[in-house]
Coordinates of C-alpha atoms in Angstrom, one line a residue:
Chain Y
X587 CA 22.3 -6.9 5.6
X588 CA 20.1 -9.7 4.0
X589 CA 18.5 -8.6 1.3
X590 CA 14.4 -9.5 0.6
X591 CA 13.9 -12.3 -1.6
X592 CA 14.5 -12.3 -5.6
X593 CA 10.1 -12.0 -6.0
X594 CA 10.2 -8.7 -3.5
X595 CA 13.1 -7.0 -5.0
X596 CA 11.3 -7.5 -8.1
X597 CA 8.3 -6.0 -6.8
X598 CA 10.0 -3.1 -5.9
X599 CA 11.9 -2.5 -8.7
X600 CA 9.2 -2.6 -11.2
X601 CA 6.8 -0.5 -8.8
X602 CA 9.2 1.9 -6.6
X603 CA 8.3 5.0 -9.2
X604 CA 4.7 4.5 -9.2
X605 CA 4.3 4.2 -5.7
X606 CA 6.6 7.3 -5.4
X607 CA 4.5 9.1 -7.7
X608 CA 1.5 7.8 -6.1
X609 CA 2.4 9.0 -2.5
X610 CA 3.0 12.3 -4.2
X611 CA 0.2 12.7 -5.8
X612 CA -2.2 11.6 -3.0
X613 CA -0.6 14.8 -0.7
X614 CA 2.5 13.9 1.0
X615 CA 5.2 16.5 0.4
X616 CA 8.1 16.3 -2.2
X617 CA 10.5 15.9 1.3
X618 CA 8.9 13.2 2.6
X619 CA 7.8 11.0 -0.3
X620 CA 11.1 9.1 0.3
X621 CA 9.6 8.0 3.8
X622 CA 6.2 7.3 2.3
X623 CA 7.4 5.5 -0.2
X624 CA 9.4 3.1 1.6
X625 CA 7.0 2.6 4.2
X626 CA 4.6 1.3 1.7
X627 CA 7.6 -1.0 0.6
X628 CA 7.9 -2.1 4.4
X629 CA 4.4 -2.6 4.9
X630 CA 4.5 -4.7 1.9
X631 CA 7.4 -7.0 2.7
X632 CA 5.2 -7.6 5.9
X633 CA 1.4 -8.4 4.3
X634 CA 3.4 -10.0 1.4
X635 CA 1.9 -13.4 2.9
X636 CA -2.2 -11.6 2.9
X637 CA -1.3 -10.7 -0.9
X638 CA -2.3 -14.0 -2.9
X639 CA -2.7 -12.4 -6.6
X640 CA -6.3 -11.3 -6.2
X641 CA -5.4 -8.2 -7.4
X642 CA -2.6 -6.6 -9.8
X643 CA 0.5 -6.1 -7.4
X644 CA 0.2 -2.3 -8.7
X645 CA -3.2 -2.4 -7.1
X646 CA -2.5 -3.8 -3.9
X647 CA 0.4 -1.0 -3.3
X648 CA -1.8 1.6 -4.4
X649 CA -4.3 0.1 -1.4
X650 CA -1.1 0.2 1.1
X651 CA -0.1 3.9 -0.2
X652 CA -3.6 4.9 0.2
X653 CA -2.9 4.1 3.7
X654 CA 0.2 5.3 4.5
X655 CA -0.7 8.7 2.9
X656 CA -3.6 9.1 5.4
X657 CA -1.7 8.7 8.1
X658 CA 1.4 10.8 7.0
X659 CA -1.2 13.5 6.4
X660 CA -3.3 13.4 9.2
X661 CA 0.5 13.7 11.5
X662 CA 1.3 16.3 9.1
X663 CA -2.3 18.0 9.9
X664 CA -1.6 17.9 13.8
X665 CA 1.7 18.9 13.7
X666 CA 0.8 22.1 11.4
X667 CA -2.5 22.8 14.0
X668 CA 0.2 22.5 17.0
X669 CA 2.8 24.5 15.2
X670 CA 0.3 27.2 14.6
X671 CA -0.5 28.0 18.1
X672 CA 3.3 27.9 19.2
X673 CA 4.7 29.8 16.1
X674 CA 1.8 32.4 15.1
X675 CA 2.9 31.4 11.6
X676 CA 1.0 32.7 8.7
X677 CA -0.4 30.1 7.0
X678 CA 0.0 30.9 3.0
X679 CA 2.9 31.9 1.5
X680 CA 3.2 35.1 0.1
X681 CA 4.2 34.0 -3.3
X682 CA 2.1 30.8 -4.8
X683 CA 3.4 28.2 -7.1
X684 CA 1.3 30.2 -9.8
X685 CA 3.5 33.1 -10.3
X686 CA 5.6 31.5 -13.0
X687 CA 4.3 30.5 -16.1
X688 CA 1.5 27.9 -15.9
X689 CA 3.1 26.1 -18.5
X690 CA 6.6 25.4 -16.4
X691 CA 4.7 24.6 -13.4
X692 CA 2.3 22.4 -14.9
X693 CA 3.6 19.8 -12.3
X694 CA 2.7 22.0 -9.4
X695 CA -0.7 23.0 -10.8
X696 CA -2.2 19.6 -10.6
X697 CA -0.8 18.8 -7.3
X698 CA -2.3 22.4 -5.9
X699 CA -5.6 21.6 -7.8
X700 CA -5.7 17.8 -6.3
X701 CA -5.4 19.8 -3.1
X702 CA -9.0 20.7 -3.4
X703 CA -10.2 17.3 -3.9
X704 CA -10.9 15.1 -0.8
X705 CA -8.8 12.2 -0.2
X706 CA -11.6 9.5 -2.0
X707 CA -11.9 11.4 -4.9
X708 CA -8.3 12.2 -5.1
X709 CA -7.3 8.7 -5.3
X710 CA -10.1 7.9 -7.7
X711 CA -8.7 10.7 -9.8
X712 CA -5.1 9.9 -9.7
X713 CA -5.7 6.2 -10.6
X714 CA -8.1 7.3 -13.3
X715 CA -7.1 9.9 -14.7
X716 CA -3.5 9.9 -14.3
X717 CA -2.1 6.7 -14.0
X718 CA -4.8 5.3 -16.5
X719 CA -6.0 2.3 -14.4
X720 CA -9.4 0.8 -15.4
X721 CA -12.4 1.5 -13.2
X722 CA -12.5 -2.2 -12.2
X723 CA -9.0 -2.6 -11.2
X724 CA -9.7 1.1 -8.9
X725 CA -12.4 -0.4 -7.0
X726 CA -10.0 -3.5 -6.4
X727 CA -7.1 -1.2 -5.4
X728 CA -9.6 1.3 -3.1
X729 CA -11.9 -2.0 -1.8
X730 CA -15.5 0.3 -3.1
X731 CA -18.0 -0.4 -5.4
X732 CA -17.9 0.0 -9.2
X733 CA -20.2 2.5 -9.4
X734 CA -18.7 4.2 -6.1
X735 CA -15.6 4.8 -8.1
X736 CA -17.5 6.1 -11.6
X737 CA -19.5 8.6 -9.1
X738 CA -16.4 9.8 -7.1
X739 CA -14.8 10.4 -10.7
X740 CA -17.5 12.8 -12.0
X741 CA -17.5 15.0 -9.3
X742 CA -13.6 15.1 -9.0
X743 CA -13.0 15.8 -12.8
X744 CA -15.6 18.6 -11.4
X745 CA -14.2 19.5 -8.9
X746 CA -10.4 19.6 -11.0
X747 CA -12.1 21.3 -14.0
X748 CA -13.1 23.7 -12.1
X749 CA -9.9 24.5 -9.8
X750 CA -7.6 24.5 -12.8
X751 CA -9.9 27.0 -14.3
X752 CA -10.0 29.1 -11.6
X753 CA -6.1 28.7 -11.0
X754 CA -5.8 29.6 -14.9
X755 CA -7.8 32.5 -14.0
X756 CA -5.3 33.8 -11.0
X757 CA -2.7 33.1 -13.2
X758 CA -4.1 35.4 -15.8
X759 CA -4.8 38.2 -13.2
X760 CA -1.5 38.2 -11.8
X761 CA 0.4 38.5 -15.1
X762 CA -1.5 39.0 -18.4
X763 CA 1.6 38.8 -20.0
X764 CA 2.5 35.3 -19.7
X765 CA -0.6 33.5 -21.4
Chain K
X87 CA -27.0 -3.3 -13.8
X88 CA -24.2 -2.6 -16.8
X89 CA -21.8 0.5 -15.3
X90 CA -20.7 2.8 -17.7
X91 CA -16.9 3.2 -18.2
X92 CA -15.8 6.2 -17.0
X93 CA -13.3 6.5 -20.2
X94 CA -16.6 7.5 -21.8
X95 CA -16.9 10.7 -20.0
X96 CA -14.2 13.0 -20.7
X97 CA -10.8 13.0 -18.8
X98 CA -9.6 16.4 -18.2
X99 CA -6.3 15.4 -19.3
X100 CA -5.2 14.2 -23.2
X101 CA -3.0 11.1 -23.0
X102 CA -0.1 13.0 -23.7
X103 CA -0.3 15.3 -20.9
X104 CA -1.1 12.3 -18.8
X105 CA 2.0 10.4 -19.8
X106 CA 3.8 14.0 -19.3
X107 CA 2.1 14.4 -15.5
X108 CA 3.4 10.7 -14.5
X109 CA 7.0 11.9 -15.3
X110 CA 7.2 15.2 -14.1
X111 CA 5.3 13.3 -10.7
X112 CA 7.7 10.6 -10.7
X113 CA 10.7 10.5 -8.4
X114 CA 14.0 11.8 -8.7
X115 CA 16.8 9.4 -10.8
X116 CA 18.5 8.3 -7.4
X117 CA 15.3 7.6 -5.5
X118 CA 14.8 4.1 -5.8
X119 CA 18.5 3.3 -5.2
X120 CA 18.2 6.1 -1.8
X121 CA 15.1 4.7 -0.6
X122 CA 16.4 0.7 -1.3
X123 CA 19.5 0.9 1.6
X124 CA 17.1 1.8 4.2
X125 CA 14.7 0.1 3.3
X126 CA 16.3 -3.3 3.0
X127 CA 17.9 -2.4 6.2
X128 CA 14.5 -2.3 7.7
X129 CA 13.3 -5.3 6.0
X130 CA 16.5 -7.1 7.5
X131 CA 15.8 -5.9 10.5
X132 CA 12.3 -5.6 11.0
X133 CA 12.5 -2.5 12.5
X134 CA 9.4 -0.2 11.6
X135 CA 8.5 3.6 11.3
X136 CA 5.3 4.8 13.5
X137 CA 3.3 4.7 10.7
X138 CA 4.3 1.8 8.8
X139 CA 3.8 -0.1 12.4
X140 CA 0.1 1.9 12.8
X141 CA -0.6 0.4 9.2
X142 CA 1.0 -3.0 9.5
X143 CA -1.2 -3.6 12.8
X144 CA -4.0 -2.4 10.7
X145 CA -3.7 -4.6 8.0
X146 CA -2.9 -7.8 10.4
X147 CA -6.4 -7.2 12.1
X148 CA -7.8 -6.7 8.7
X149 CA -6.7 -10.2 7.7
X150 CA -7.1 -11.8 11.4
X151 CA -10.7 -10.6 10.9
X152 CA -11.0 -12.1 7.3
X153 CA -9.0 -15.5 8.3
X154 CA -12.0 -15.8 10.6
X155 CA -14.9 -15.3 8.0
X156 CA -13.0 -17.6 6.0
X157 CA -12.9 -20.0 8.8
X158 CA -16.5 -19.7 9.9
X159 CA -17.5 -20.4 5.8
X160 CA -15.5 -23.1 5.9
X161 CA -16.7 -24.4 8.6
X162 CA -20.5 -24.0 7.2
X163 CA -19.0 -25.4 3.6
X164 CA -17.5 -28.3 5.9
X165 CA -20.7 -29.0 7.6
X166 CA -22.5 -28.7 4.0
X167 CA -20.2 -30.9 2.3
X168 CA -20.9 -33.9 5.0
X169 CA -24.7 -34.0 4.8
X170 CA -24.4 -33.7 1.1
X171 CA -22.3 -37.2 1.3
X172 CA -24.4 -38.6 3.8
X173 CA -27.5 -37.6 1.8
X174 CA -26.4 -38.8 -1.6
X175 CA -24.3 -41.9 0.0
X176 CA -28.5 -43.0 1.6
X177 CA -30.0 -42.3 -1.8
X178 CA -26.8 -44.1 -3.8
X179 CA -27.5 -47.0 -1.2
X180 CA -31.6 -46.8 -1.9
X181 CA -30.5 -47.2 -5.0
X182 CA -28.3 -50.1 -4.9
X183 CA -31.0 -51.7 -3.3
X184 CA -33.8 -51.0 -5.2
X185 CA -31.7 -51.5 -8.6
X186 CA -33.2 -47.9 -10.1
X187 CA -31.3 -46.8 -13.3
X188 CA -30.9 -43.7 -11.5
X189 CA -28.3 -44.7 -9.4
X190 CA -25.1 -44.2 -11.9
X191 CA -26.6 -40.2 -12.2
X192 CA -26.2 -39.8 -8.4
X193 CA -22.8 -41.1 -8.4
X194 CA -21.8 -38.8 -11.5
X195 CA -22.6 -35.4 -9.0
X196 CA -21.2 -37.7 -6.3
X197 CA -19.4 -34.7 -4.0
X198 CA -16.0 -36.4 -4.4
X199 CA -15.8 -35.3 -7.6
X200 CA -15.9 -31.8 -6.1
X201 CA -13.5 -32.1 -3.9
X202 CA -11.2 -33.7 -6.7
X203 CA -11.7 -30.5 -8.2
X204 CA -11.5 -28.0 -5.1
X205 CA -8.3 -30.0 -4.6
X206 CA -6.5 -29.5 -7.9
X207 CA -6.6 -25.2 -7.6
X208 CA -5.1 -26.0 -4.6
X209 CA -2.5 -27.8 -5.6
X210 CA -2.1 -25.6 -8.7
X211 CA -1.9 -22.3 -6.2
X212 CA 2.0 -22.7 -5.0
X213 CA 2.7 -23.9 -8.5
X214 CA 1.9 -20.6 -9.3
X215 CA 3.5 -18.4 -6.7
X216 CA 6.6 -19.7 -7.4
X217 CA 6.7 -17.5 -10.4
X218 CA 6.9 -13.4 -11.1
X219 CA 4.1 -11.3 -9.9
X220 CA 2.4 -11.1 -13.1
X221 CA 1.8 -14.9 -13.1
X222 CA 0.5 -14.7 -9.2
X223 CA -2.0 -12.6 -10.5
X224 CA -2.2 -15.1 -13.1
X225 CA -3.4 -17.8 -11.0
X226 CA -6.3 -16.3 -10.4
X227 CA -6.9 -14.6 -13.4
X228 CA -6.9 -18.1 -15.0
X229 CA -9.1 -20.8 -13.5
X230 CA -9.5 -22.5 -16.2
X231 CA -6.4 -24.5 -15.1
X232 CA -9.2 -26.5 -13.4
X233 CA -11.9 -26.2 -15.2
X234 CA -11.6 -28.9 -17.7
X235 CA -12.2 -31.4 -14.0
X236 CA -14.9 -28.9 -13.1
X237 CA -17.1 -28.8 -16.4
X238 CA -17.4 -32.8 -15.5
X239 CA -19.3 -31.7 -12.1
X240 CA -22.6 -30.8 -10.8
X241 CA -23.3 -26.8 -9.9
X242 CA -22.5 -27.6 -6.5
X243 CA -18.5 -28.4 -7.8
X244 CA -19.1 -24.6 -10.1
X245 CA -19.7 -22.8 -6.7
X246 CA -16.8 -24.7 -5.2
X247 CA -14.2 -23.1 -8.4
X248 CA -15.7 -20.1 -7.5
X249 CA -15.1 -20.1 -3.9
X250 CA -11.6 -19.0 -3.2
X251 CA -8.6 -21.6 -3.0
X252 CA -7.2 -21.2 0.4
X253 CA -11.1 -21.5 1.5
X254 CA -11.9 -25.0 0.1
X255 CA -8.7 -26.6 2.7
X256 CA -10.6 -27.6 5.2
X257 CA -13.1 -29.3 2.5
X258 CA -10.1 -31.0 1.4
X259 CA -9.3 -32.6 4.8
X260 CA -13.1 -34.0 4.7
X261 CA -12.1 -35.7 1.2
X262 CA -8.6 -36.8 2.1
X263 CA -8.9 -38.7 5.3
X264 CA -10.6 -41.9 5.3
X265 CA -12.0 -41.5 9.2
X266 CA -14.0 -39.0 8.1
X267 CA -17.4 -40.1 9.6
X268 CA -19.2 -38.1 7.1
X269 CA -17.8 -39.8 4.1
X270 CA -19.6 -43.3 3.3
X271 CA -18.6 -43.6 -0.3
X272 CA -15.3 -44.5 -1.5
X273 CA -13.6 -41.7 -3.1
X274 CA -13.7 -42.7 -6.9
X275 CA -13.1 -39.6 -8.3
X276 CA -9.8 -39.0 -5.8
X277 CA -8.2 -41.8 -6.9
X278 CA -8.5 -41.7 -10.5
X279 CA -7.4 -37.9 -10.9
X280 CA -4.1 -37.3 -12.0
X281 CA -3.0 -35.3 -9.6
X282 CA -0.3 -33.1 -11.0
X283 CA 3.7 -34.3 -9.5
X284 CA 3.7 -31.5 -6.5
X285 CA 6.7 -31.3 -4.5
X286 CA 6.3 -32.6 -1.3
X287 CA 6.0 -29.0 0.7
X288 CA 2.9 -28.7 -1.3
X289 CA 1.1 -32.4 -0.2
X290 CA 1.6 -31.2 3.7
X291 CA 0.8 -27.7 3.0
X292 CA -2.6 -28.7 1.3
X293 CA -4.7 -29.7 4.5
X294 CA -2.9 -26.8 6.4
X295 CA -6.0 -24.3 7.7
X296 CA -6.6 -21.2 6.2
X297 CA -5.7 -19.7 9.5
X298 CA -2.2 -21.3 9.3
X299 CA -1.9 -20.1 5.9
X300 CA -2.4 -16.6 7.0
X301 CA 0.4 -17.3 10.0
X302 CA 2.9 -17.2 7.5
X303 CA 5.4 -15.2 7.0
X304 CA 6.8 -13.7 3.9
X305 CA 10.4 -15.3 4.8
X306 CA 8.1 -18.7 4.8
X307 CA 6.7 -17.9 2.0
X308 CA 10.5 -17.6 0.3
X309 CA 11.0 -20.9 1.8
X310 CA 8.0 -22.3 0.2
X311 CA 8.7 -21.4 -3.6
X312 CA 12.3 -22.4 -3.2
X313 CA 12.2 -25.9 -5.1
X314 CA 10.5 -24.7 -8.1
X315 CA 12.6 -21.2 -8.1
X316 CA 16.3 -23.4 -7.5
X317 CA 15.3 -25.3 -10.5
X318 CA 14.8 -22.1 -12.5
X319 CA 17.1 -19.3 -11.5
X320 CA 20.5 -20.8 -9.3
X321 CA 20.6 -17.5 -7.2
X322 CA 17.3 -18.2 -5.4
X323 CA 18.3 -21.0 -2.5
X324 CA 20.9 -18.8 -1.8
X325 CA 18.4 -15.5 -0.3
X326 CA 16.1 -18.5 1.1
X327 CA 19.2 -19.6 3.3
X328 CA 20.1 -16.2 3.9
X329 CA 16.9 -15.2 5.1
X330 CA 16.9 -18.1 7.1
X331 CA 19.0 -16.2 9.5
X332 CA 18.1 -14.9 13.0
X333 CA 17.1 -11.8 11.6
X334 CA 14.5 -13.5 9.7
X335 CA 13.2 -15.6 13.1
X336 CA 12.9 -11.6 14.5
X337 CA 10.7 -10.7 11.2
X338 CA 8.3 -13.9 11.9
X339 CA 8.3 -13.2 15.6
X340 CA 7.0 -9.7 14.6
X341 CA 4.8 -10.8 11.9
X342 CA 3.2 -13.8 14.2
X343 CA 3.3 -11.5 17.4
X344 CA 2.8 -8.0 15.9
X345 CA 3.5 -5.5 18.5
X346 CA 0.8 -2.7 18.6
X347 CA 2.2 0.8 17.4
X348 CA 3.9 2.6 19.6
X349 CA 2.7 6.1 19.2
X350 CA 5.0 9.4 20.0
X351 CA 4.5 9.5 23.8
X352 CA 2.5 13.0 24.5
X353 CA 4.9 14.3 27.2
X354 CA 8.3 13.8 24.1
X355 CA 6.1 15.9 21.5
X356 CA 5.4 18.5 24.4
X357 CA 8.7 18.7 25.3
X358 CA 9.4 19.9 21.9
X359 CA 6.9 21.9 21.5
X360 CA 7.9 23.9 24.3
X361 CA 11.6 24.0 23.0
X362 CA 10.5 25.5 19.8
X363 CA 7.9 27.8 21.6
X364 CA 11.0 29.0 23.8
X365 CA 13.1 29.6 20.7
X366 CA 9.9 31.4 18.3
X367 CA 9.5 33.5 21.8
X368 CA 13.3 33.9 21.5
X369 CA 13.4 35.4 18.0
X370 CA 10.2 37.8 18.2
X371 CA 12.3 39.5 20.9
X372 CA 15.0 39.4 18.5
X373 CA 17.0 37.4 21.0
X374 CA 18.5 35.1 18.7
X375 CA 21.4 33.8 21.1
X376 CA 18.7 32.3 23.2
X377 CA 16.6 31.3 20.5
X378 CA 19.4 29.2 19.2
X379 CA 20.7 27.7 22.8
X380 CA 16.9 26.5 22.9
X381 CA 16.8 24.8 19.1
X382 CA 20.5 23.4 19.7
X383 CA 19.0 21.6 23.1
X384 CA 16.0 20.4 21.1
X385 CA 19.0 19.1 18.5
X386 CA 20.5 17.6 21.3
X387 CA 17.8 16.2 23.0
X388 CA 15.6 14.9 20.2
X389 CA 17.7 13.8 16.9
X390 CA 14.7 12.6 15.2
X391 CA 12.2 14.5 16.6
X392 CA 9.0 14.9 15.1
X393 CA 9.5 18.9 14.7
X394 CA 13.0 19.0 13.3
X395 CA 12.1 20.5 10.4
X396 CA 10.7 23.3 12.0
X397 CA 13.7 23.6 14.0
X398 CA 16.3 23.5 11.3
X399 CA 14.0 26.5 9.5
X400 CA 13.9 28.2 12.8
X401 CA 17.5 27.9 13.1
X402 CA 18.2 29.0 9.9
X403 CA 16.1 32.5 10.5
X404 CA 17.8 32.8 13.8
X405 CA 21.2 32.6 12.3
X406 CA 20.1 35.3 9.4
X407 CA 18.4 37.8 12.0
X408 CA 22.2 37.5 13.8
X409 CA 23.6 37.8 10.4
X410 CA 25.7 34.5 11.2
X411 CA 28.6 33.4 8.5
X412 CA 26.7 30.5 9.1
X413 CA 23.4 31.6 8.0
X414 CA 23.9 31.0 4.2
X415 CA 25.0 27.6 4.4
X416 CA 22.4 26.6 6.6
X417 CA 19.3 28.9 4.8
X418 CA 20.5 27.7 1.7
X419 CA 21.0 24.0 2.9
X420 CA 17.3 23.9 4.5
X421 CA 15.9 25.6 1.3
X422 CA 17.3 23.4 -1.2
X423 CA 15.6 20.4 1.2
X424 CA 12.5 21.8 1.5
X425 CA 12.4 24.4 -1.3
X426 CA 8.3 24.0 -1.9
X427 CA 7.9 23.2 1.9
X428 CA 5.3 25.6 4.3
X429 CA 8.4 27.1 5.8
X430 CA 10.7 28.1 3.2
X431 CA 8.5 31.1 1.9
X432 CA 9.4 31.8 6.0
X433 CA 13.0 31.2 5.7
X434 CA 13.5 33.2 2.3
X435 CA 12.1 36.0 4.5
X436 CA 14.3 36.5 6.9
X437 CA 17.3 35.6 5.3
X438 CA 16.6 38.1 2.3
X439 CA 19.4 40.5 1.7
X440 CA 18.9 43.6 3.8

């Protein structure tokens, strides 16, 4: 096998767990975030030629994941509407991630709260207020306007504000005991 | 208008819980090294997944469709640059012959001055590349690797540092070759610039069209920044030549001629669709020996099928109605895979201790 020059295996090296965590984070499931991930890293061996240092590497793979995660949802959307009909499936769980203890689930609280957000303000918020990027170097990454990503921001830290609340809330009714 | 920084405005999150969030969202320890073998298999290969084809194609039109912009600005900088020459080469020859002091001023904003500065980003670019990613983004994070030639020019030579690198080539061809009808002066500021020592890749890549530049490939790209990269790190040449190798010819065939994606044909997603139909019919008649004969055709028939996930969870509910021996291994197997997955809650179910 020949392996991608010294500059990609770089790339990847440095960036494999932020993209990871990035394909995570904008909705692709824990079981496939393998795939994602890697077909960012394809994707990027192939455009590495369109990628000429405008932008922060981190940027330009956020812009590729943004992509690939659209897709692997919108499959994942079809599939579920398809399964649906054939299996008569119920579509919730009985049991929700917030039956344990809010604080030992904290991972699986902000990725059920980002669930509420739609995918522009998701990505705003993740690369905001998660992976601390600056709001110049987001409208790079998600090719929008400055003040496109500082309104997207406000109404997703809305929108996150109040979903955690309201999952706090659940959490409370289900079992007093555990706040 | 100034934009507020959205740091003003209160992240939900304190830094500590944000550090805490991008560990407990990162990957497992053995990702990167799990994800790496396939995907440097694919890389060698060049073989894609449906969606990294859909968003490979999407991309490539993205930057056909900019290559072209670029072109047609070029062409209008081109076009622009020429009448400025002829324009200022008439006045500089008015000039001459009418002995005005204000001859040597024209010649100071002279537009080969420009183009000795367009041409030394351009030169400076693959310097650049050759090094880690942080100095790519370095090269353009820094102009002032040119601007000492630039402060020396008019405004018009300020929009040209502006402009980006790979769109001032074609201006570049205007100032290098002499037959250049639109160029009456002699080049003056061309010759004198000290031209920094660039290997000889980068002299014939500089007049190369932003179009070509676009063509290439990544492989080409290795190729490119070997020379400075052999003089730095030894181990370099060594994945040029390897990526030199036919599997590299079938990554630029696919990167110069990229195939459009090849979606699931409709009729292979029905067919399993009506396989798992069969085999959910199966089990709500509790008739789990047919359900299974159904999931093990879909196994047979599609390996990589789009719904084999569904299929191993049906499987493993089939096997736990029957109250298989097999049913824990494969319950169990299926829910440590896709413990937080839509079906598992399914699969816990049925496969709950009676």
């Amino acid at each position: 096998v020949n392996a991608p020059d010294a500059y990609f295996t770089q790339l990847y090296e440095e960036h494999f767990d932020f993209v990871w965590r990035s394909v995570r984070m904008l909705g692709v499931a824990a079981e496939t975030a393998d795939d994602a991930a890697q077909d960012v890293f394809v994707v990027a061996h192939r455009r590495l030629a369109d990628f000429e240092g405008r932008s922060l590497p981190r940027t330009w793979l956020f812009a590729i994941a943004v992509r690939v995660v659209k897709d692997y949802r919108r499959s994942r959307r079809r599939k579920m509407r398809l399964l649906d009909r054939v299996m008569h499936m119920d579509r919730e769980p009985a049991n929700t991630p917030f039956d344990a203890a809010l604080g030992s689930e904290r991972r699986d609280t902000v990725l059920c709260a980002l669930e509420a957000l739609a995918d522009e303000q998701r990505a705003v918020f993740v690369l905001a207020d998660i992976e601390e990027l600056s709001a110049p170097e987001i409208a790079q990454a998600l090719e929008v306007k400055l003040n496109t990503v500082y309104s997207r921001l406000r109404s997703a830290r809305k929108i996150m504000a109040e979903r955690l609340a309201q999952l706090s809330q659940d959490k409370l009714l289900d079992d007093p005991e555990s706040v | 208008m100034r934009a507020r920084d959205p740091k003003q405005e209160q992240p939900l999150f304190s830094p500590e819980t944000r550090a805490a969030l991008r560990r407990e969202l990162g990957p497992d320890a053995h990702a990167q090294a799990r994800v790496r073998g396939a995907l440097w298999s694919h890389v060698a290969t060049g073989s894609l997944s449906p969606a990294a084809q859909r968003i490979d194609a999407l991309l490539q039109a993205k930057a056909s469709a900019t290559a072209t912009q670029a072109a047609g600005t070029a062409s209008i900088k081109t076009t622009l640059a020429a009448t400025v020459h002829s324009v200022t080469g008439k006045v500089i020859l008015v000039g001459i012959l009418v002995g005005g002091a204000g001859t040597a001023a024209v010649m100071r904003s002279a537009p080969a001055s420009d183009h000795a500065a367009v041409a030394k980003p351009q030169l400076a670019a693959p310097m650049l590349e050759r090094t880690s990613p942080a100095s790519d983004h370095a090269a353009v994070a820094k102009p002032q690797l040119a601007a000492p030639m630039l402060e020396r020019t008019s405004p018009a030579s300020e929009y040209a540092a502006v402009a980006k690198p790979q769109h001032t080539a074609p201006m570049l061809e205007v100032a290098v070759h002499p037959e250049t009808p639109a160029a009456p002066l002699p080049e003056p500021d061309l010759g004198a610039t000290p031209l920094p020592a660039a290997p000889p890749h980068t002299t014939a890549a500089a007049p190369r069209s932003q179009h070509q530049r676009r063509e290439r490939t990544p492989q080409t790209r290795s190729l490119e920044r070997a020379p400075a990269v052999s003089s730095e790190a030894p181990a370099a040449p060594q994945q040029v030549t390897s990526s030199s190798s036919p599997p590299q010819e079938q990554l630029a065939e696919n990167v110069q001629a990229p195939t459009a994606p090849e979606p699931r044909p409709q009729h292979e997603l029905g067919a399993e669709l009506q396989l798992v139909r069969a085999a959910s019919d199966a089990l709500q008649r509790r008739d789990t020996d047919s359900a299974l004969a159904q999931l093990q055709r879909h196994a047979a028939l599609f390996p990589r099928g789009a719904l084999r996930v569904e299929v191993e969870a049906l499987r493993a509910i089939a096997l736990c109605l029957a109250e298989s021996d097999d049913s824990a291994a494969v319950s169990g197997r299926f829910l440590e895979l896709h413990a937080s997955g839509p079906l598992a809650e399914r699969v816990r179910r049925a496969c709950r201790p009676r």
